[in-house]
Short mmCIF file of C-alpha atoms in Angstrom, two decimals:
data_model
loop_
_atom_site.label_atom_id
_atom_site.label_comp_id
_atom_site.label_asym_id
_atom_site.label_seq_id
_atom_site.Cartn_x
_atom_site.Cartn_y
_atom_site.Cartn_z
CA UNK A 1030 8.27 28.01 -13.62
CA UNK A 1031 8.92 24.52 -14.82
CA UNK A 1032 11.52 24.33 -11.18
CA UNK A 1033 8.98 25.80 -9.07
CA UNK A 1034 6.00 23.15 -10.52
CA UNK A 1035 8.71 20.59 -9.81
CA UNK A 1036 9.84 21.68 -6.76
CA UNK A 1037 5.86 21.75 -5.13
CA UNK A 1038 5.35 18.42 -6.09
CA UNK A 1039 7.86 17.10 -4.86
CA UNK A 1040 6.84 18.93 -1.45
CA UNK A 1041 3.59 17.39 -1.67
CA UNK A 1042 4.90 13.90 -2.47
CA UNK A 1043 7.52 14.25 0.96
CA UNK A 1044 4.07 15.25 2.91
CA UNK A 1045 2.33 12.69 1.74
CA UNK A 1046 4.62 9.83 2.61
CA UNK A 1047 5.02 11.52 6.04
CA UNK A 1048 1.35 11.68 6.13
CA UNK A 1049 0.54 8.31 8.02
CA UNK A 1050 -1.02 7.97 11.50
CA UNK A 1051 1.42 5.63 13.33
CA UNK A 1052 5.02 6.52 14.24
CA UNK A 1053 6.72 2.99 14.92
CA UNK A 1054 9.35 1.92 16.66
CA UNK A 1055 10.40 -1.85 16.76
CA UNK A 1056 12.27 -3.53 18.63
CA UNK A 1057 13.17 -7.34 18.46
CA UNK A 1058 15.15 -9.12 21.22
CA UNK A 1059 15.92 -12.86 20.80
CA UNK A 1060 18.76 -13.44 23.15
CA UNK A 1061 17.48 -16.97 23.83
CA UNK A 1062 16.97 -17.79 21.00
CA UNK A 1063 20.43 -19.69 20.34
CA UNK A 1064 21.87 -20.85 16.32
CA UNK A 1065 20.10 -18.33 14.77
CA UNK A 1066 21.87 -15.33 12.85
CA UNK A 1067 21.23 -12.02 14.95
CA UNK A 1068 21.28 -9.96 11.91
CA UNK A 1069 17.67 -11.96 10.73
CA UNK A 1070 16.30 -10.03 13.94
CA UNK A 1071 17.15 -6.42 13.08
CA UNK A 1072 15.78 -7.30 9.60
CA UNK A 1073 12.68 -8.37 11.53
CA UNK A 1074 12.53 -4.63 13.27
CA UNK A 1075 12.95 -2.66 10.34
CA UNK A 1076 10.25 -4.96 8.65
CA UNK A 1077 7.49 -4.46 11.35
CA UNK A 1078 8.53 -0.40 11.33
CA UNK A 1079 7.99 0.15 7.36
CA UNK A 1080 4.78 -2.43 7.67
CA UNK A 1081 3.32 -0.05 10.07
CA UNK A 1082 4.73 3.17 9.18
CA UNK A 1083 4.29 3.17 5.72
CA UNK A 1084 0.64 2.10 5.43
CA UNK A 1085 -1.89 3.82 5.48
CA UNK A 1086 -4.55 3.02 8.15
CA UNK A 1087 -7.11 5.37 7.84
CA UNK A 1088 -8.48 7.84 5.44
CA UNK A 1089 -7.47 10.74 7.35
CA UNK A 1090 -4.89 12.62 6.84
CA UNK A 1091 -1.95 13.14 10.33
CA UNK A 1092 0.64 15.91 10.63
CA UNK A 1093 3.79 15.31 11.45
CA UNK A 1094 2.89 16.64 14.93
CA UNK A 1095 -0.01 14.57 15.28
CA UNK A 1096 1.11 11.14 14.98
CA UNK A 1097 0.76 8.44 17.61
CA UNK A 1098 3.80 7.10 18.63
CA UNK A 1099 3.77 3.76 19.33
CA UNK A 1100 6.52 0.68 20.56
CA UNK A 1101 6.45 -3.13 19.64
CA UNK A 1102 8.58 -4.52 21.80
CA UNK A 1103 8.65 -8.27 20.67
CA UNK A 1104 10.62 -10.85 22.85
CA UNK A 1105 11.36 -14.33 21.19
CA UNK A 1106 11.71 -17.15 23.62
CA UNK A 1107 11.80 -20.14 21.28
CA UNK A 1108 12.18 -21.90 18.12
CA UNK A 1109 9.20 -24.01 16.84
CA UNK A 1110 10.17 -27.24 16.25
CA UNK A 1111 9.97 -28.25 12.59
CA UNK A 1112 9.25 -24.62 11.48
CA UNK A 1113 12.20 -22.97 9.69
CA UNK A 1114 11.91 -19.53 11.05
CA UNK A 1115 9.29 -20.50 13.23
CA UNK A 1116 9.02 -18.64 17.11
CA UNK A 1117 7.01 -18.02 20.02
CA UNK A 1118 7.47 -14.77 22.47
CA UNK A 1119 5.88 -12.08 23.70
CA UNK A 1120 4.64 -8.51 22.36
CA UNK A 1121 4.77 -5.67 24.68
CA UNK A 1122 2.55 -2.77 23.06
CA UNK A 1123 2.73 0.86 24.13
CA UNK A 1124 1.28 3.84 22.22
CA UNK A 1125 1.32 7.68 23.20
CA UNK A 1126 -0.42 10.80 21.92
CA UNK A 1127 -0.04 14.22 21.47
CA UNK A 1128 -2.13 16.18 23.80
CA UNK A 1129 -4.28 18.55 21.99
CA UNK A 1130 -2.78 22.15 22.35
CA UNK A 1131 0.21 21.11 24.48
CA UNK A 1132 3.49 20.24 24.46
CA UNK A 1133 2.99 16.50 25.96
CA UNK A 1134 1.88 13.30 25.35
CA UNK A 1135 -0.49 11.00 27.12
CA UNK A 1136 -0.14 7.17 27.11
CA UNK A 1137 -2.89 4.92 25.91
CA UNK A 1138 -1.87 1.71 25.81
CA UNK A 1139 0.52 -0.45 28.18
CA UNK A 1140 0.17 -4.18 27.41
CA UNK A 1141 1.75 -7.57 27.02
CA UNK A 1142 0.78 -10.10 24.93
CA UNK A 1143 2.12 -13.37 26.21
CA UNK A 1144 1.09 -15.31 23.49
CA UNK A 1145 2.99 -14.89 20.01
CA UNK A 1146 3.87 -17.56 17.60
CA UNK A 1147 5.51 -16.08 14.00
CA UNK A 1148 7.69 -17.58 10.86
CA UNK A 1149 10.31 -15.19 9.18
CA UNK A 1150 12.41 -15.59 7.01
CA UNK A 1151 14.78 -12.80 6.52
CA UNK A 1152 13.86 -10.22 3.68
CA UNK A 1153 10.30 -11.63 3.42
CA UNK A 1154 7.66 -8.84 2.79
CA UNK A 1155 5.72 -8.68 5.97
CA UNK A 1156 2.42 -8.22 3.86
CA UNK A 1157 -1.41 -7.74 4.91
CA UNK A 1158 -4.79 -7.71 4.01
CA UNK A 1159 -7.64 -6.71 5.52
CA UNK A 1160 -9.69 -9.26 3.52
CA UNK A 1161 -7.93 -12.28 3.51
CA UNK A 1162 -6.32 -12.07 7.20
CA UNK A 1163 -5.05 -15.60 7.00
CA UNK A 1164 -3.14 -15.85 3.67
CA UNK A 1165 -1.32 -18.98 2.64
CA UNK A 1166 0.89 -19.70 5.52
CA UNK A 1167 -1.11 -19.43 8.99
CA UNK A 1168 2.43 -19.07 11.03
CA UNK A 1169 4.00 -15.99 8.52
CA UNK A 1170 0.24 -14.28 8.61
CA UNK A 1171 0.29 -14.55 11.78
CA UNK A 1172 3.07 -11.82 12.30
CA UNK A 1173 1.17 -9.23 10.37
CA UNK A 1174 -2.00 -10.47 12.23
CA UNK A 1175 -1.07 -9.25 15.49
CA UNK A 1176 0.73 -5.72 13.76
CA UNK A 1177 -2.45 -5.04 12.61
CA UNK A 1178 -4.86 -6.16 15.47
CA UNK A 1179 -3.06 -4.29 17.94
CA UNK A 1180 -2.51 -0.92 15.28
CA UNK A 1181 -6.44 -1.03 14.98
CA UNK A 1182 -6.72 -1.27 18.61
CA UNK A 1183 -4.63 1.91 18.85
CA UNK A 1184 -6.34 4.08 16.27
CA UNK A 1185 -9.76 3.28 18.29
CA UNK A 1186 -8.70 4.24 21.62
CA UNK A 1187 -7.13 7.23 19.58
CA UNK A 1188 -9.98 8.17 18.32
CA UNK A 1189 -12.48 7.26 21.54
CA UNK A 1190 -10.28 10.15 22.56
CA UNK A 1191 -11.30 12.89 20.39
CA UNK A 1192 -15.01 11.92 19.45
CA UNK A 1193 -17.28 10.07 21.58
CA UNK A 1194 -17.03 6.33 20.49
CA UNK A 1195 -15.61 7.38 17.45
CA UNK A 1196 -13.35 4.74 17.40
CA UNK A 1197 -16.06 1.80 16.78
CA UNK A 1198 -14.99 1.47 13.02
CA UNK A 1199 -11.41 0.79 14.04
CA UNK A 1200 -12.06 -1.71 16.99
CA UNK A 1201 -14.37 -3.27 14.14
CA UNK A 1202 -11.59 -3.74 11.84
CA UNK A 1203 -9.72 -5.29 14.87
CA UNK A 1204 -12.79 -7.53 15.59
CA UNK A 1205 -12.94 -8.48 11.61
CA UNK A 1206 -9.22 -10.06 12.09
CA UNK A 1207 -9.55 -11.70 15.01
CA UNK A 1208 -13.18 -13.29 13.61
CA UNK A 1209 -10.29 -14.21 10.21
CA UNK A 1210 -7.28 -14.84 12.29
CA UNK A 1211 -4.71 -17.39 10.46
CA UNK A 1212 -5.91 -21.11 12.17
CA UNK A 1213 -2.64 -23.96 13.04
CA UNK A 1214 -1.57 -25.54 15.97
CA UNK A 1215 1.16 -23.30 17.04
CA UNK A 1216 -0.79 -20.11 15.97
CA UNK A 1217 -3.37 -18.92 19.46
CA UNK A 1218 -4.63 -16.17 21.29
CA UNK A 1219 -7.36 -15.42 19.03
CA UNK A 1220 -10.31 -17.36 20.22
CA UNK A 1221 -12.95 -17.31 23.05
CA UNK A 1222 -12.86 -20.66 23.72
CA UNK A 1223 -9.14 -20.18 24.92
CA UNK A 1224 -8.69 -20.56 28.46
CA UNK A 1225 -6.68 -16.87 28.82
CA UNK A 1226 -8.97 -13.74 29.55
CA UNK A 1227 -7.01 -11.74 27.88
CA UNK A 1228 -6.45 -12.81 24.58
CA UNK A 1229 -7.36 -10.78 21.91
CA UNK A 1230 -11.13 -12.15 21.30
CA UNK A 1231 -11.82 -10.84 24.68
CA UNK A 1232 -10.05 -7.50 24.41
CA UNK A 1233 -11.77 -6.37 21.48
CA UNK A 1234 -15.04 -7.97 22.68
CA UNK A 1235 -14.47 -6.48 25.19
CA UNK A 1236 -13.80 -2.62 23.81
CA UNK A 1237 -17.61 -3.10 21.98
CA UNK A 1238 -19.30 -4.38 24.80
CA UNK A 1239 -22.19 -2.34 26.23
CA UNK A 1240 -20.69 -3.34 29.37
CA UNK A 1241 -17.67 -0.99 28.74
CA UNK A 1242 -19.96 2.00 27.45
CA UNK A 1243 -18.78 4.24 30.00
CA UNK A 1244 -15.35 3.67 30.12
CA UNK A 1245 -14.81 4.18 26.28
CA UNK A 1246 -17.53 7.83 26.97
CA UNK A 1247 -14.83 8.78 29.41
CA UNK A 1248 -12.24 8.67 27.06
#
């Protein structure tokens, strides 16, 4: 009896870690970036894939079968001067979905985001909360900033898909870090005073905007 007992809960624990929305995939390239170990860069990818795949984003609960699959693709250009493990690039962001009932998924989100500035230091926690976005160093936030912007952007459209508009509490969450988004020089792409269109401000702004009503009911 004592196996059995033993034996369920450790089935229940294994579902339970498996139990998160987001199925991650990261990948880091930073072929220009020259003097720099390599090996800090796959550290970076399996960093951003346990930050998102091991949190929990939601109260719900996801099968296995359920999760959205989703790719950073994060492309480091250069070093910022002064800034040990400081670099700007480019995030390209796809996510997919299951298709209720079938046997295929439908994308949901194809984008690039041109304008990325992180610090990491290999083995650093990559560490986030929703109520204190900014944390101590606006650069190394930053990184966990974006993850989490773009993971809330995700679960909305996800869930714009099922219910209608139900995914205004997760573009709100994605509005509440941009409105707490870490503030320095090198850190943008989070205000709407920024020349670009399509920073994130606008995106979210955007996504709540009466102005977008019926392309979110269409979802």
């Amino acid at each position: 009896m004592k196996y059995f007992f033993s034996i369920l809960f450790l089935s229940l624990f294994f579902f339970h870690a498996q139990a998160q929305e987001i199925q991650c995939k990261a990948v880091v390239n930073a072929n220009q970036i020259q003097g720099v170990d390599k090996k800090i860069f796959k550290t970076l990818e399996d960093g951003i894939q346990g930050f998102i795949n091991t949190r929990k984003w939601t109260s719900d609960t996801y099968t296995q079968n359920e999760k959205i699959e989703v790719v950073f693709s994060l492309v480091l250009d250069k070093t910022i001067e002064g800034v040990e493990g400081g670099y700007t690039g480019s995030l390209n962001i796809q996510s997919t979905r299951p298709v209720y009932n079938t046997d295929y998924s439908s994308t949901m989100i194809n984008f690039v985001d041109k304008d990325v500035a992180i610090k990491y230091i290999q083995f650093q926690p990559l560490d986030f909360n929703d109520n204190n976005v900014s944390g101590s160093d606006a650069l190394a936030s930053n990184l966990t900033a974006v993850l989490a912007y773009y993971t809330y952007l995700i679960l909305g459209l996800d869930y714009d898909s099922f219910s209608l508009k139900g995914g205004t509490p997760y573009f709100n969450k994605a509005l509440n870090v941009v409105n707490n988004a870490p503030e320095q020089r090198d850190v943008t792409g989070w205000k709407a005073t920024e020349a670009s269109r399509r920073n994130r401000y606008w995106l979210v702004d955007q996504m709540l905007s009466n102005r977008f009503s019926d392309f979110r009911s269409s979802f």
